[in-house]
Short mmCIF file of C-alpha atoms in Angstrom, two decimals:
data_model
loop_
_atom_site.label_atom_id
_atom_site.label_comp_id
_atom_site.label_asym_id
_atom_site.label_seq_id
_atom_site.Cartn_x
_atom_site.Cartn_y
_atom_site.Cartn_z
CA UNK A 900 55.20 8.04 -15.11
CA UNK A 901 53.36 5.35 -16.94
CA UNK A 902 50.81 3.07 -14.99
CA UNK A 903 52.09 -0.30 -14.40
CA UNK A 904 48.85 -2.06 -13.11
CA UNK A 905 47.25 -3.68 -16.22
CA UNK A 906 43.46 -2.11 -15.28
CA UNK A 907 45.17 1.10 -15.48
CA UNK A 908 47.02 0.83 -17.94
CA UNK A 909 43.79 -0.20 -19.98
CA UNK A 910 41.82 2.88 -18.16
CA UNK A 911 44.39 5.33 -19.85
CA UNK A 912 44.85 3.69 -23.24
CA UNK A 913 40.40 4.20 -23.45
CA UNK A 914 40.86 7.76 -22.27
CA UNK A 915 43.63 8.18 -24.91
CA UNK A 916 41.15 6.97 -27.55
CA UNK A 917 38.69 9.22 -26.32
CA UNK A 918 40.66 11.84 -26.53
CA UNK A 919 42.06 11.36 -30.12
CA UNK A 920 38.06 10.50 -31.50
CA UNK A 921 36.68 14.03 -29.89
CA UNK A 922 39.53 16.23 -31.52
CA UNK A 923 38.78 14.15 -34.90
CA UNK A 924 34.94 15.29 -34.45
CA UNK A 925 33.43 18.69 -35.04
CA UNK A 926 34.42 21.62 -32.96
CA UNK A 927 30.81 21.78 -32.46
CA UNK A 928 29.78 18.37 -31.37
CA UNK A 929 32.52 18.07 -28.91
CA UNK A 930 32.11 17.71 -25.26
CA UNK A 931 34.76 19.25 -22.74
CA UNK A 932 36.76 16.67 -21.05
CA UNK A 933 36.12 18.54 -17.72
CA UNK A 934 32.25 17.91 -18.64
CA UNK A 935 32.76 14.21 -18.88
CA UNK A 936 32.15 11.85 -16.10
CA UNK A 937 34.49 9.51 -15.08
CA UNK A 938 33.56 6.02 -13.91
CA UNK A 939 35.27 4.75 -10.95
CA UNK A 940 35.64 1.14 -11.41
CA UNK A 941 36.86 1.22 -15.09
CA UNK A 942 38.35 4.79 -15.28
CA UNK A 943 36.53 5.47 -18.60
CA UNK A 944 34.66 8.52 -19.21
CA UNK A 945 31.55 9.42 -20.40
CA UNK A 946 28.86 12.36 -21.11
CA UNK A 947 26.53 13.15 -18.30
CA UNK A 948 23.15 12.32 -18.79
CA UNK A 949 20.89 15.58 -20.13
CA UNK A 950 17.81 16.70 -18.47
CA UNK A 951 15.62 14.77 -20.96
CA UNK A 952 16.92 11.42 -20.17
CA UNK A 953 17.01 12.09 -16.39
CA UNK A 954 13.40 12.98 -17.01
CA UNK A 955 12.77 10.06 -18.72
CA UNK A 956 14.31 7.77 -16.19
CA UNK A 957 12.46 9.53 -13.74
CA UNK A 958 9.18 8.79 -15.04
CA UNK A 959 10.07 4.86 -15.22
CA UNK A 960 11.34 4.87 -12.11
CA UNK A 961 8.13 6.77 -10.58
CA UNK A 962 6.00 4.47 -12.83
CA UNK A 963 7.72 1.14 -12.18
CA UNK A 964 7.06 1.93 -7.98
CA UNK A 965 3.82 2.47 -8.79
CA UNK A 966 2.90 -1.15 -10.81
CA UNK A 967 4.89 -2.46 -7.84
CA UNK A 968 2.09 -0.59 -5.01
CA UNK A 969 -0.37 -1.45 -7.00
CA UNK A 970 0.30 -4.93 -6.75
CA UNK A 971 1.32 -5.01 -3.49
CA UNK A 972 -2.18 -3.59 -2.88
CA UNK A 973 -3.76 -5.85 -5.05
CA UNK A 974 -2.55 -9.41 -4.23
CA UNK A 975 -2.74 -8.85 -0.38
CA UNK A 976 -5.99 -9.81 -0.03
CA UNK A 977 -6.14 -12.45 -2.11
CA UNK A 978 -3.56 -14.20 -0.47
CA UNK A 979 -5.30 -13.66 2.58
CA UNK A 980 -8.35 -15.79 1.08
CA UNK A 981 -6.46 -18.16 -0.44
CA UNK A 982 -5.46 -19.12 3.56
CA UNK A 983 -9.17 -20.41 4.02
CA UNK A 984 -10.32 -23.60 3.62
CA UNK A 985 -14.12 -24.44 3.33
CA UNK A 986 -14.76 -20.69 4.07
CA UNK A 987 -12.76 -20.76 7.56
CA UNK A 988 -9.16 -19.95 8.62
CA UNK A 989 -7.95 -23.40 9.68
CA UNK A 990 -4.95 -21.40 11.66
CA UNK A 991 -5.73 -18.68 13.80
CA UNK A 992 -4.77 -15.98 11.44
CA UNK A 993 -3.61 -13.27 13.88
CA UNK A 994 -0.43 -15.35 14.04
CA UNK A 995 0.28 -13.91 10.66
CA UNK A 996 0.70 -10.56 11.56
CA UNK A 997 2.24 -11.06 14.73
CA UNK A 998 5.40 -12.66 12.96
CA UNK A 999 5.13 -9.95 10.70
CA UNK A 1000 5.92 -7.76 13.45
CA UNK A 1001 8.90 -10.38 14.92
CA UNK A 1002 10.60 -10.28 11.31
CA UNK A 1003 10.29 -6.56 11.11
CA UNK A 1004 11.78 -5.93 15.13
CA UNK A 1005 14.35 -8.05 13.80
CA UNK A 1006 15.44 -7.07 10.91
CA UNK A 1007 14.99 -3.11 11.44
CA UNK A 1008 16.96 -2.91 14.28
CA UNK A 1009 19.45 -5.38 12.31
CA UNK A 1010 19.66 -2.16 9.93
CA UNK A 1011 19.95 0.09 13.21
CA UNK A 1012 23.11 -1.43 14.16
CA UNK A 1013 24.58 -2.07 10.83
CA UNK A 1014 24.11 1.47 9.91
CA UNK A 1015 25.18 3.75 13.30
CA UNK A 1016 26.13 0.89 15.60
CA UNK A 1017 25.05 0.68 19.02
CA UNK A 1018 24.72 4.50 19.17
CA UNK A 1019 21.58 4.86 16.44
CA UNK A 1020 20.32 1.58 18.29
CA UNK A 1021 20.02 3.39 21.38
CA UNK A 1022 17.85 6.36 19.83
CA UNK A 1023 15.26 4.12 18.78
CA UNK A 1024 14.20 3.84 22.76
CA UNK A 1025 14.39 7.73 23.04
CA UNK A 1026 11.19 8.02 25.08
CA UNK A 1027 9.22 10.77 23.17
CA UNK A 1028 9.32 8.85 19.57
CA UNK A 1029 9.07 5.91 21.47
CA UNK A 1030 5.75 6.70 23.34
CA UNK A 1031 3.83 8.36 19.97
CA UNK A 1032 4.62 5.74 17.67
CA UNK A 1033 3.71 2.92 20.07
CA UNK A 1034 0.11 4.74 20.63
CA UNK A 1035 -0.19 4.32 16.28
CA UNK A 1036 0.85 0.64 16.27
CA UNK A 1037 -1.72 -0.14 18.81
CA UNK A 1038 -4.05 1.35 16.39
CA UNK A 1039 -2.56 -0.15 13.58
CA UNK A 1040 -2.76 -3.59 14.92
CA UNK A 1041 -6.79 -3.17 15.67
CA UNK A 1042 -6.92 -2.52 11.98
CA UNK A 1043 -4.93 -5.95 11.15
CA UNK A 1044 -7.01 -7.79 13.11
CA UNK A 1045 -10.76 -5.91 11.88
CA UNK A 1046 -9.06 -6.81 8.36
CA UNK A 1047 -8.62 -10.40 9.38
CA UNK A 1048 -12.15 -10.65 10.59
CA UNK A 1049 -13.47 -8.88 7.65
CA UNK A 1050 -11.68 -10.84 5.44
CA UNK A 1051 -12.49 -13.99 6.97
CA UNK A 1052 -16.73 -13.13 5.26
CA UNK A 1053 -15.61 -11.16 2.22
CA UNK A 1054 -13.83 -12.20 -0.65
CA UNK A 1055 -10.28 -10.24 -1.32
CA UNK A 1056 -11.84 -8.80 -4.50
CA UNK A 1057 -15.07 -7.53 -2.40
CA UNK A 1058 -13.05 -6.27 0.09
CA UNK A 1059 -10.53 -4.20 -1.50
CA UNK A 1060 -13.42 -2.21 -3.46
CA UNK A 1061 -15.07 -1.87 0.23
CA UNK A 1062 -11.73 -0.25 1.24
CA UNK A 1063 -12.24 2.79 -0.99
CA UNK A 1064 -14.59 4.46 1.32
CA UNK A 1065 -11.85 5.61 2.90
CA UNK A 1066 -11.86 8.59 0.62
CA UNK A 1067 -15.31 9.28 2.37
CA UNK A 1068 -13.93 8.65 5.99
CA UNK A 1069 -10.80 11.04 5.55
CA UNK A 1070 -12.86 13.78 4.23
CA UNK A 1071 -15.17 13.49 7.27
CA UNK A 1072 -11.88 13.63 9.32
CA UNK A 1073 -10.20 16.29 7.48
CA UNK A 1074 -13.50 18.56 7.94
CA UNK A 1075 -13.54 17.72 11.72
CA UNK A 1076 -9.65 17.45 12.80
CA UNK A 1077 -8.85 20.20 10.55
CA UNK A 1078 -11.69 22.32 9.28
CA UNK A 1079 -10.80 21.22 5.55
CA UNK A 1080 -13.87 21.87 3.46
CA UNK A 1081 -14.82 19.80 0.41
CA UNK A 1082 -16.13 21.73 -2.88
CA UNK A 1083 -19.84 21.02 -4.07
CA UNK A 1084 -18.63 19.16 -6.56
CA UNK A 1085 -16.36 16.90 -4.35
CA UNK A 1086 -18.98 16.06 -2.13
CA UNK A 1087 -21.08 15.01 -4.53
CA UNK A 1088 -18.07 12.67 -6.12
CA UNK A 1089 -17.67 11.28 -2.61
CA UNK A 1090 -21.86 10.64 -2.59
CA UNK A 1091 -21.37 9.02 -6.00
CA UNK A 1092 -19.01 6.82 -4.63
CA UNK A 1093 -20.61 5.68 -1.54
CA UNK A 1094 -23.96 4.60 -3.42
CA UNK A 1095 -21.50 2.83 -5.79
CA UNK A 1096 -20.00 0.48 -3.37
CA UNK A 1097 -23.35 0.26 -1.86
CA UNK A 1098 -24.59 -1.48 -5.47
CA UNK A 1099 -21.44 -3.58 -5.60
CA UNK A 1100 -22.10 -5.11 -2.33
CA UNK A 1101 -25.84 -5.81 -2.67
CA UNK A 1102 -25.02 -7.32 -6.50
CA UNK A 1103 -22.16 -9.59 -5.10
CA UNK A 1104 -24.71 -10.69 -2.24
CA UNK A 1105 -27.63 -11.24 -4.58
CA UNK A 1106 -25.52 -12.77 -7.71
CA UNK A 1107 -23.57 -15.31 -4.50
CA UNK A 1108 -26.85 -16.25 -3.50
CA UNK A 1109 -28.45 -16.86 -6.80
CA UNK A 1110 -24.86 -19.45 -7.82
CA UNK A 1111 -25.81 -21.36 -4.20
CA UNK A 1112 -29.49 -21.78 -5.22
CA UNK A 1113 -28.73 -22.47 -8.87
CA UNK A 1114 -26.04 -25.03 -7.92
CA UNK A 1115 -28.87 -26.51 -5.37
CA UNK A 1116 -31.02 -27.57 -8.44
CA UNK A 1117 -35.11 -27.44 -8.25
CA UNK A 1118 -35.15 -29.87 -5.57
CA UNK A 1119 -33.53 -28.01 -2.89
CA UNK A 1120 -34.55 -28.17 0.99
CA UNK A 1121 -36.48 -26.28 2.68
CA UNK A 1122 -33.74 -24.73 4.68
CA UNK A 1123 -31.85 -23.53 1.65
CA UNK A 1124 -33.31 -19.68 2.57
CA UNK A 1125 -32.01 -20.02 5.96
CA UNK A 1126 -28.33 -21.06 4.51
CA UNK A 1127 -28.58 -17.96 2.09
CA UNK A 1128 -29.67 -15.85 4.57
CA UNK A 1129 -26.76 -16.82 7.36
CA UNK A 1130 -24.88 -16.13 4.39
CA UNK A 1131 -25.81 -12.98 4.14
CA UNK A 1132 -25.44 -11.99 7.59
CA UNK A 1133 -21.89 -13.28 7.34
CA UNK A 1134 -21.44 -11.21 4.91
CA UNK A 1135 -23.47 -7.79 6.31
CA UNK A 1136 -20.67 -8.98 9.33
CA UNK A 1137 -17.79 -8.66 6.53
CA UNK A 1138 -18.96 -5.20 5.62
CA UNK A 1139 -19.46 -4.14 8.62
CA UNK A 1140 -15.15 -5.08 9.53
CA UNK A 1141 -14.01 -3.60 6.65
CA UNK A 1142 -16.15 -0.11 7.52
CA UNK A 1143 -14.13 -0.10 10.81
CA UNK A 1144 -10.74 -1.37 9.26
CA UNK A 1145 -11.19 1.97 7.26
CA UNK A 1146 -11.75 4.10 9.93
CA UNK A 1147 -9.33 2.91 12.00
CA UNK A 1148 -6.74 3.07 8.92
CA UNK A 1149 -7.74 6.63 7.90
CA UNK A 1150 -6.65 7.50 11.61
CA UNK A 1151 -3.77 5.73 11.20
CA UNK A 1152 -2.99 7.77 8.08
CA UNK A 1153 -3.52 11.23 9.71
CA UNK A 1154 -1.29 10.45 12.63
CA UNK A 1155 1.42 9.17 10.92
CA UNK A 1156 1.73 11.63 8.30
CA UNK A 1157 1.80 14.04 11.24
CA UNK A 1158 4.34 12.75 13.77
CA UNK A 1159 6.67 11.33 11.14
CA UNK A 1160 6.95 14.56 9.84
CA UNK A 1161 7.83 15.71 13.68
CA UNK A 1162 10.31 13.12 13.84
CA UNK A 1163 11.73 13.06 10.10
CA UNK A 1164 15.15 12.93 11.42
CA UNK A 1165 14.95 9.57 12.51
CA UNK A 1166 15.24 6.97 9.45
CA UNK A 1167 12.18 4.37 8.35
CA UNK A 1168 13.81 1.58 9.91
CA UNK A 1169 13.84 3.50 13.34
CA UNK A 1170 10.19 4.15 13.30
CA UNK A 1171 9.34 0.58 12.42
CA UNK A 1172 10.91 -0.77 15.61
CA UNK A 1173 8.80 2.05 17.71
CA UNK A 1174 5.68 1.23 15.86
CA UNK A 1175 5.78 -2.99 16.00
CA UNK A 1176 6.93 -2.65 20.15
CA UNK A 1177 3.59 -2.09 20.77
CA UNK A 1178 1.82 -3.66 17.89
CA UNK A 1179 3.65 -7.04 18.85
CA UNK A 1180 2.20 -7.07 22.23
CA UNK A 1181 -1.29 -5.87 21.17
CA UNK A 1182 -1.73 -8.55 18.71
CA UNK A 1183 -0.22 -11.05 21.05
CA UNK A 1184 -3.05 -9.91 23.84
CA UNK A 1185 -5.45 -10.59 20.54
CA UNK A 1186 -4.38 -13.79 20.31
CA UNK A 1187 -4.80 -15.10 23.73
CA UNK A 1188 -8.36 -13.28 24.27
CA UNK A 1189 -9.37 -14.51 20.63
CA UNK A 1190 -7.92 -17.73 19.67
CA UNK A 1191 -6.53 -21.09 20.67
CA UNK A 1192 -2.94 -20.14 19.16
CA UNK A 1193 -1.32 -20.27 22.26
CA UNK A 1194 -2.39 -23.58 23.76
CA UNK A 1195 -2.21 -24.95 20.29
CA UNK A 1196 1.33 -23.36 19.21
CA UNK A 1197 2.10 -20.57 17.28
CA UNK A 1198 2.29 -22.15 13.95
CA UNK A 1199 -0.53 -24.97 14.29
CA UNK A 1200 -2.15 -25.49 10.98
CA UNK A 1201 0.56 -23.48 8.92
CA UNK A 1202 0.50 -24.23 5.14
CA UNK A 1203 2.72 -22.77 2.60
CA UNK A 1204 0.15 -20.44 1.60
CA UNK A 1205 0.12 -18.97 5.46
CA UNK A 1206 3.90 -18.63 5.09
CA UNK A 1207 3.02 -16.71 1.80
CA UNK A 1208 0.70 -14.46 3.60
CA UNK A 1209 3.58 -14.24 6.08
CA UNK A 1210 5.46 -12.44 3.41
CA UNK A 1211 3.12 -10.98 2.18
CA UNK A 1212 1.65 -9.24 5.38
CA UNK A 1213 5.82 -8.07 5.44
CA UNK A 1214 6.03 -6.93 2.01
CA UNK A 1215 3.37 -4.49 2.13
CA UNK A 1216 4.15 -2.98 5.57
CA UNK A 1217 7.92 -2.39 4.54
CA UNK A 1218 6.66 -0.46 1.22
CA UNK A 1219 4.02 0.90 2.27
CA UNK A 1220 6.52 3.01 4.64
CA UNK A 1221 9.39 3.61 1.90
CA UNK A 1222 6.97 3.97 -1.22
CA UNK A 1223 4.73 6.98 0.38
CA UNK A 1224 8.14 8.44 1.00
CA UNK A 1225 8.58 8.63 -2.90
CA UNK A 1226 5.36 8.65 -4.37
CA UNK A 1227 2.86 11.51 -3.98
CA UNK A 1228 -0.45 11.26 -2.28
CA UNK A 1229 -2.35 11.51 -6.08
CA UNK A 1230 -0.49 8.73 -7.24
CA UNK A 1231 -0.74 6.56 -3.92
CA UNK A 1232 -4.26 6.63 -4.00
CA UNK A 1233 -4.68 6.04 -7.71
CA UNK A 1234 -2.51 3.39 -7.21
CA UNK A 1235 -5.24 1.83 -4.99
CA UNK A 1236 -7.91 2.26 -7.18
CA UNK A 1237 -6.46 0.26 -9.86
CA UNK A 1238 -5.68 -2.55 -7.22
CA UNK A 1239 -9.29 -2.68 -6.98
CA UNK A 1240 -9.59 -3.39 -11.06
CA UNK A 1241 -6.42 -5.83 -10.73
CA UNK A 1242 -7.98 -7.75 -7.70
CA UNK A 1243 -11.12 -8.46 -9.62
CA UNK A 1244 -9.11 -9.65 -13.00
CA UNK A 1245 -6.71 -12.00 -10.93
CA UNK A 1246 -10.01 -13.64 -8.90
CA UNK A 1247 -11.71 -13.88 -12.20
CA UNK A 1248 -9.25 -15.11 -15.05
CA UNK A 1249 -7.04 -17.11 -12.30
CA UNK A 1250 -7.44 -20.57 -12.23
CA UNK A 1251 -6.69 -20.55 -7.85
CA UNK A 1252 -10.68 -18.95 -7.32
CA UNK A 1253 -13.88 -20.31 -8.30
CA UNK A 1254 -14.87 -16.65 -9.38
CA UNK A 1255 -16.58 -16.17 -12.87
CA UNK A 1256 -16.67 -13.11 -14.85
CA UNK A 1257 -19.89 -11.84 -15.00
CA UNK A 1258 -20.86 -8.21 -16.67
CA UNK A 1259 -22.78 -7.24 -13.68
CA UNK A 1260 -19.94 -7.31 -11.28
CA UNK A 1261 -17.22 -5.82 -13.60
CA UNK A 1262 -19.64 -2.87 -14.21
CA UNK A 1263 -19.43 -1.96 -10.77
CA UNK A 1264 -16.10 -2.79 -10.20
CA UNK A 1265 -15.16 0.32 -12.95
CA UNK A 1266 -18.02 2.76 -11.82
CA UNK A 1267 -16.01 2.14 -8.25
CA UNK A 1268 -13.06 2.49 -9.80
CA UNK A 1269 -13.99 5.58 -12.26
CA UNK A 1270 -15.48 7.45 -9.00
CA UNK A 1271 -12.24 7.16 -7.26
CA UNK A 1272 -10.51 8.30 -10.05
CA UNK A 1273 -12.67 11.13 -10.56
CA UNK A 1274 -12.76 12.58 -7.06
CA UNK A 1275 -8.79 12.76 -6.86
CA UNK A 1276 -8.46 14.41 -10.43
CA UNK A 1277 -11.13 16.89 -9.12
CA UNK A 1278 -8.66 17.60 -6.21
CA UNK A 1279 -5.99 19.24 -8.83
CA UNK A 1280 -8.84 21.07 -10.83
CA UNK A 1281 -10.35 22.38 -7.55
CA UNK A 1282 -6.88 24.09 -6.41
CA UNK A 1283 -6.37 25.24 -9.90
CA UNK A 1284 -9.63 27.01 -10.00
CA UNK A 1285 -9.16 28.39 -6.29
CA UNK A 1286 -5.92 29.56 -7.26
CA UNK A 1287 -7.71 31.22 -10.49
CA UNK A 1288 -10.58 32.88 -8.28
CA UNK A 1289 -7.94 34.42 -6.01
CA UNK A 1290 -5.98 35.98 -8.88
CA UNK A 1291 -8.69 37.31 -10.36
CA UNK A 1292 -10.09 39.22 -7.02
CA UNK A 1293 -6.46 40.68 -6.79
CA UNK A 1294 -6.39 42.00 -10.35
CA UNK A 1295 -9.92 43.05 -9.86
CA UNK A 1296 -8.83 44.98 -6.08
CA UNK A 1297 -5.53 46.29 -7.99
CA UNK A 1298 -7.90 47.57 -10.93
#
């Protein structure tokens, strides 16, 4: 019987065409009608896609997440800054993070219910997920607020090149948590890097004070020194932050991997709402030891760039918990180091920051940036060469 509904009736006149065009080709450029794929809205067919495409879309895809994380990475702090004014938060900016943590109760267990109802709501309290994940957001929300501090002395640029050392801090943590050695050659990558963000920092303090003295002109007061100098132990302050903001992250990172692996059953979304229970009420415990946001209100001295930080702050904590789930560890952290190299191009050729290029700074920038880069390719050739040395011992037992 003929179709009567007119999409239908269109759906079988295409397949009839199709039909009548692949017996009019060659017997050997035709493709089986049992191969074809048949689309579901229209009820045309058409070939599958072949393994080279797929490839190829697979690579765009992969490298598409990537420019995405690196982004994310990138603009974070900046936005951050931008929140200043004359140098100082005029809000107290753990309020950011703590409605970070609202939005992301909200809208997780939002997916919770839409997705299993009431019954996959439930399991989010079960009390052994419950109780490990809350002990990582309380960490995680002494690392928001060491980044706040650290960010409220450093620049975002500065700081996200400080944040590399946490290639050095994971490798001390690797070697004592789980007796993972470094090669030679590794180490002396990871050396390379400290001593480079060790010359970034003193040239961004030295070429910072020489702009203040420069804009001062030749007749400059006496206490111009002291300024510089409070200056630079607001900065030595900054440095300090971020070292512990690593630390604390790099712990973060090592027991996360582990216990979401333990629980891997449970989705993202569930593990959000066990991490921010905790996090929520540490940063609110912040707040009222820390800051005046709770006589003064919540959103007291808001702008539209704190709302943007808002989203910001939400942004990255959402993909930084779906994006490691499809990008690899290599990538992730090479993803970083460019952020580093993006950071610095935004402060300098943007017309929001007061930053100037200068060939000093952008040297270092790279040499941080080509150190990370090098110690995570070394990773691959390491294994490689490991793998080599153990086949040639077997050939060499077998022999």
């Amino acid at each position: 019987q003929a179709p009567t509904h007119p999409r239908r009736q269109i759906a079988a006149r295409r397949r009839e065409a199709e039909q009548e065009s692949a017996e009019a080709m060659p017997e050997g450029a035709r493709v089986p009608l049992a191969a074809l794929e048949v689309d579901p809205e229209t009820g045309g067919s058409h070939a599958p896609a072949s393994p080279r495409t797929m490839a190829v879309r697979a690579i765009l895809m992969q490298a598409g997440l990537l420019a995405f994380f690196t982004l994310t990475r990138a603009i974070h702090p900046l936005v951050i800054q931008q929140t200043k004014v004359d140098g100082k938060y005029p809000h107290d900016p753990i309020t950011v993070p703590f409605f970070e943590c609202i939005v992301t109760l909200v809208v997780a267990q939002l997916m919770a219910l839409a997705n299993g109802g009431v019954k996959e709501w439930v399991q989010i309290w079960n009390p052994k997920p419950l109780a490990v994940f809350s002990i990582i957001g309380f960490i995680y929300a002494l690392g928001d607020y060491l980044e706040l501090k650290s960010l409220g002395s450093l620049s975002g640029a500065m700081y996200q090149v400080l944040i590399q050392s946490k290639l050095i801090v994971t490798a001390g943590m690797l070697y004592g948590i789980k007796g993972q050695k470094q090669s030679p050659l590794q180490w002396i990558l990871l050396v390379l890097l400290m001593l480079c963000l060790c010359c970034y920092s003193i040239m961004s303090d030295l070429l910072t004070r020489h702009r203040k003295l420069q804009a001062m002109g030749p007749n400059r007061d006496p206490v111009s020194g002291d300024v510089a100098g409070a200056e630079s132990s607001a900065i030595a302050f900054g440095v300090f932050m971020a070292v512990a903001k690593v630390t604390v992250s790099c712990l973060c990172a090592v027991l996360s991997d582990k216990f979401m692996k333990d629980f891997k059953g449970e989705p993202i979304y569930m593990q959000l709402v066990q991490f921010k229970v905790v996090w929520v009420l540490t940063l609110l415990a912040l707040m009222s030891m820390d800051g005046s946001a709770l006589s003064n209100g919540l959103l007291y001295n808001w702008t539209p760039i704190t709302y943007g930080a808002l989203v910001s702050f939400t942004v990255k904590g959402w993909s930084t918990m779906y994006l490691l789930a499809v990008l690899d560890s290599m990538l992730k952290n090479i993803g970083e180091a460019c952020s580093v190299l993006v950071s610095y191009l935004f402060v300098v050729f943007s017309a929001s920051f007061d930053d100037k290029y200068e060939n000093e700074t952008f040297i270092c920038v790279m040499v941080v940036v080509l150190s990370v880069t090098a110690y995570l390719l070394s990773k691959d050739a390491q294994q490689k060469a490991d793998k080599y040395d153990m086949a040639t011992r077997a050939a060499a037992l077998r022999a």
